[in-house]
Amino acid sequence: MATINTIPHSSTADTRRGMDLLDTPLLNKGTAFSSEERAELSLNGLLPPQAETLDEQTLRAYEAFQRKPDDLERHIYLRALQDTNEVLFYKLLLDHIEEMTPLVYTPTVALACEQFSHIYRRPRGLFISYPLRDSIPAILRNRSNKEVDVIVVTDGERILGIGDQGAGGLGIPIGKLSLYSLIGGIHPARTLPIVLDVGTNNTERLKDPEYLGWRHERITGQAYYDFVDQFVQAVKQEFPDTCLQWEDFATPHARPILQRYRNQLLTFNDDIQSTSAVALGAIIGAVKVTGKGLKDQQIVMFGAGSAGIGVADGLRAAMTEEGLSEQEARNRFWVIDKDGLLHSGRKDLTPEQSVYAQSESRVSGWPRTFNGKIGLADVIGNIDSTILIGLSTVGGAFSEPIVHEMARKVQRPIIFPLSNPTSRSEATAEDLIRWTDGRALVAAGSPFAPVSYGGHKIPIAQCNNVYIFPAMGLGIVASGARRVTDAMMLAAARTLGANSPALKDPTASLLPRLTDLRRVAAEIAFAVGIVAQKDGVAPKISEDQLRQRITETQWTPAYTSLSE
Ligand code: NAI
C-alpha cells in the first residue's frame, strides 16, 4: 500500500485513499494522479481516464478562471480551488502572480470579507467565538493541521478600509496566509487562519439573515482584553514556537495588545510594524538612488497619526544606526499635523509626537500662513527638504507650488503620498512626475498606473505590506527565532531597499515586482535571521546553514509521487 507524505516537515504519514484522499486539499492531485497511484490508492473510476501533468492542469484551471465574469467570482473560484487542491492553487497563483495577488488579497479580499457569509463554502481555519471562550484550548486542538509555523489572527474590527466585518474578517487571515505560502514559501499545511469573533457593531451584518458570525454587539473593555488573553495563553500552551501575527485590529486595541505580548511570545502586528517597514524600505531605496545617505536627509512628514509617527520612528532608528546621535536624528524631522508643525511650544502633543517637536527657537521667525500656524508650505519654504511623506488623509495636499518649491532646491526630491484610498492621496503620481520634470522619486499608498514621461513609462511603487510579512515569516521560521525585534524589522526594510529596481534602472519602480518577490523574500529572510541571532532571539548557526534552511523552508508548489 502506498504511504502518503506530501507535506514537507510533517512527520505524520497519511494513509488516506479513494474519495477521502480526493477530499483532502493538501494531498489531492485530482487528474494528476498517475495510473500507478490510481491503482494503489483506490482511485480507479473516480477520475476521468486522462492523467495530466501539473502544468496541464494549471492551463485548464487558468482557462476556467478566465471565464469568471468579475473579481469576486474570480476570488470565489480561487478559494474553491484552494479548498480542493492546494498545490494546483499555488501553482496557478505563482504562474500568474501579478494578476492573481490582487484577487486573493487586497483589494478583492475586502469584498470577500463583506460577502463572507454569502460566499461561504467550506471550513478553513478556526472560528473562536466569545461564547466558547472557555473552550479555546479544545478549539485550537480541533485544527486540521498538527504543526503550525504561522497563525494570522484578526478580530475583524478594522478590515482594510471597510471597517467592522465581524466573523467575515476571517477572509483576511486566509488571504494573508496564502501570500505567506506563495511568496514566503511557508508550507500551506503549516499555516492557521483564526478569527476571534467577539461580535460586530456593523448593523448591516447584524440584520443580514445570512450573517454567519456571532450575532451580538462587540465585547469591549476588560471583557475583551480578558478574552484576548485567554486566547494568547492557549496559543502559548499549544504552539510555543509558532509565530502569531495580529491583523486588522482597531488601532486602540492593536497597540496595547502588541505592547503586552511582544516580549511574551513570537508575535508581531502587521499593520503597525510591516507598514512602517515597507515605507522605510522604499525610502531607503529612493535615498540610495540619490547617492546620499539617510543621515543627509531633511524629512517632512505630513500627518502625525499612528502611521506617520510609525514611519518616522522607523526612519529615526535607521538614522541612528547610520551614526547620527538621537538628537541629530530628531532635528532632521519636520512633522506636521492638522494644527501645523509640531514644535516645543505646543501643549497638545502626545508623548510619541513630542519626540519630533522642533525647538521653538529654530522656527521663531517663520511665516505662519496655515491659520496662523506653521503649515506645509511654510516648512517647505524654509528648509531644504529632501523627503516629503504624506500620511495625513488630506487628498491633494501636495500642491503644485509646494512641489515646485521643494524641487527647486533638490535634484531628486523623494515624495511619497501614502494616504489611502486614492481620493485621499496627497498628490497623484502623474502630477508629481510632471511638476518635477520627471525628477521626483515617487511611491504611493494607493495603486497608480505607470506615468509616461520623456519617452519612458515610469512604474509607481505601491507601499504594500506584502513586501514584508511573507519574508518575515520565512526569516522567523528558517532561523528559529523566538521573538520579533525592532532590529529584525529594520533589517527587513533595509534589504527591501537594497533590492530596489530603481538602483539599477533610473526609470524603474522603487519596489520590486511581484514576480521577483520570492527571491527578495529569501534575501530579507536571511537578513532577518542574522539580526535575530545578533539580538539573541535565535540559535546561533552559520550563514551557510541559515541560507540552507531558508532554501529548505521556502516551499514551491509541486506534486510528489504517492505510489511506492
Ligand atoms: P490618523 O488619523 O491616525 O492620522 C492622520 C494624521 O493626519 C493626524 O496626525 C492628523 O492630525 C493629520 N492631519 C489631518 N488633517 C490634516 C491637515 N489638514 N493638515 C495636516 N495634517 C493633517 O491616521 P493613520 O492611521 O495615521 O493613517 C493616515 C493615512 O495613511 C490613511 O489614509 C491611511 O490609509 C494611510 N496609510 C497608508 C499606509 C501605506 O502603507 N500606504 C499604511 C498606513 C496608513
XYZ file of C-alpha atoms and ligand atoms in Angstrom, residues 275 302-308 336-338 353 370 391-394 418-420 444-445 463, ligand 1:
67
model
C 3.568 49.032 7.188
C 2.786 65.468 6.676
C 0.439 63.694 9.103
C 1.335 62.779 12.682
C -1.103 59.938 13.310
C -0.249 56.344 14.035
C 1.083 55.723 10.529
C 3.104 58.955 10.294
C 3.077 68.461 10.625
C -0.443 67.643 11.779
C -3.806 69.378 11.416
C 4.621 63.119 18.857
C -1.727 77.993 7.858
C 0.161 60.129 5.846
C -2.473 62.772 6.524
C -5.604 61.549 4.686
C -5.720 65.001 3.010
C 0.970 57.361 1.178
C -2.598 58.080 2.259
C -5.368 55.734 1.151
C 2.343 55.827 -3.200
C -0.083 54.246 -0.786
C 3.796 50.589 -0.464
P -4.590 59.042 11.722
O -5.973 59.546 11.718
O -4.029 58.401 12.947
O -3.591 60.271 11.351
C -3.870 61.293 10.442
C -2.929 62.442 10.740
O -3.083 63.424 9.728
C -3.193 63.144 12.078
O -1.987 63.443 12.697
C -3.882 64.437 11.667
O -3.652 65.499 12.576
C -3.208 64.706 10.349
N -3.999 65.617 9.533
C -5.331 65.602 9.295
N -5.679 66.662 8.570
C -4.558 67.379 8.346
C -4.289 68.593 7.676
N -5.233 69.282 7.057
N -3.016 69.029 7.644
C -2.041 68.339 8.252
N -2.236 67.182 8.899
C -3.488 66.714 8.954
O -4.471 58.064 10.501
P -3.341 56.978 10.196
O -3.758 55.649 10.660
O -2.033 57.510 10.645
O -3.404 56.924 8.601
C -3.169 58.062 7.810
C -3.291 57.707 6.338
O -2.251 56.848 5.975
C -4.565 56.970 5.948
O -5.018 57.490 4.720
C -4.134 55.547 5.779
O -4.934 54.862 4.842
C -2.751 55.742 5.269
N -1.855 54.614 5.497
C -1.125 54.176 4.436
C -0.232 53.156 4.583
C 0.595 52.716 3.434
O 1.420 51.848 3.560
N 0.438 53.274 2.286
C -0.054 52.496 5.855
C -0.850 53.038 6.927
C -1.707 54.070 6.738
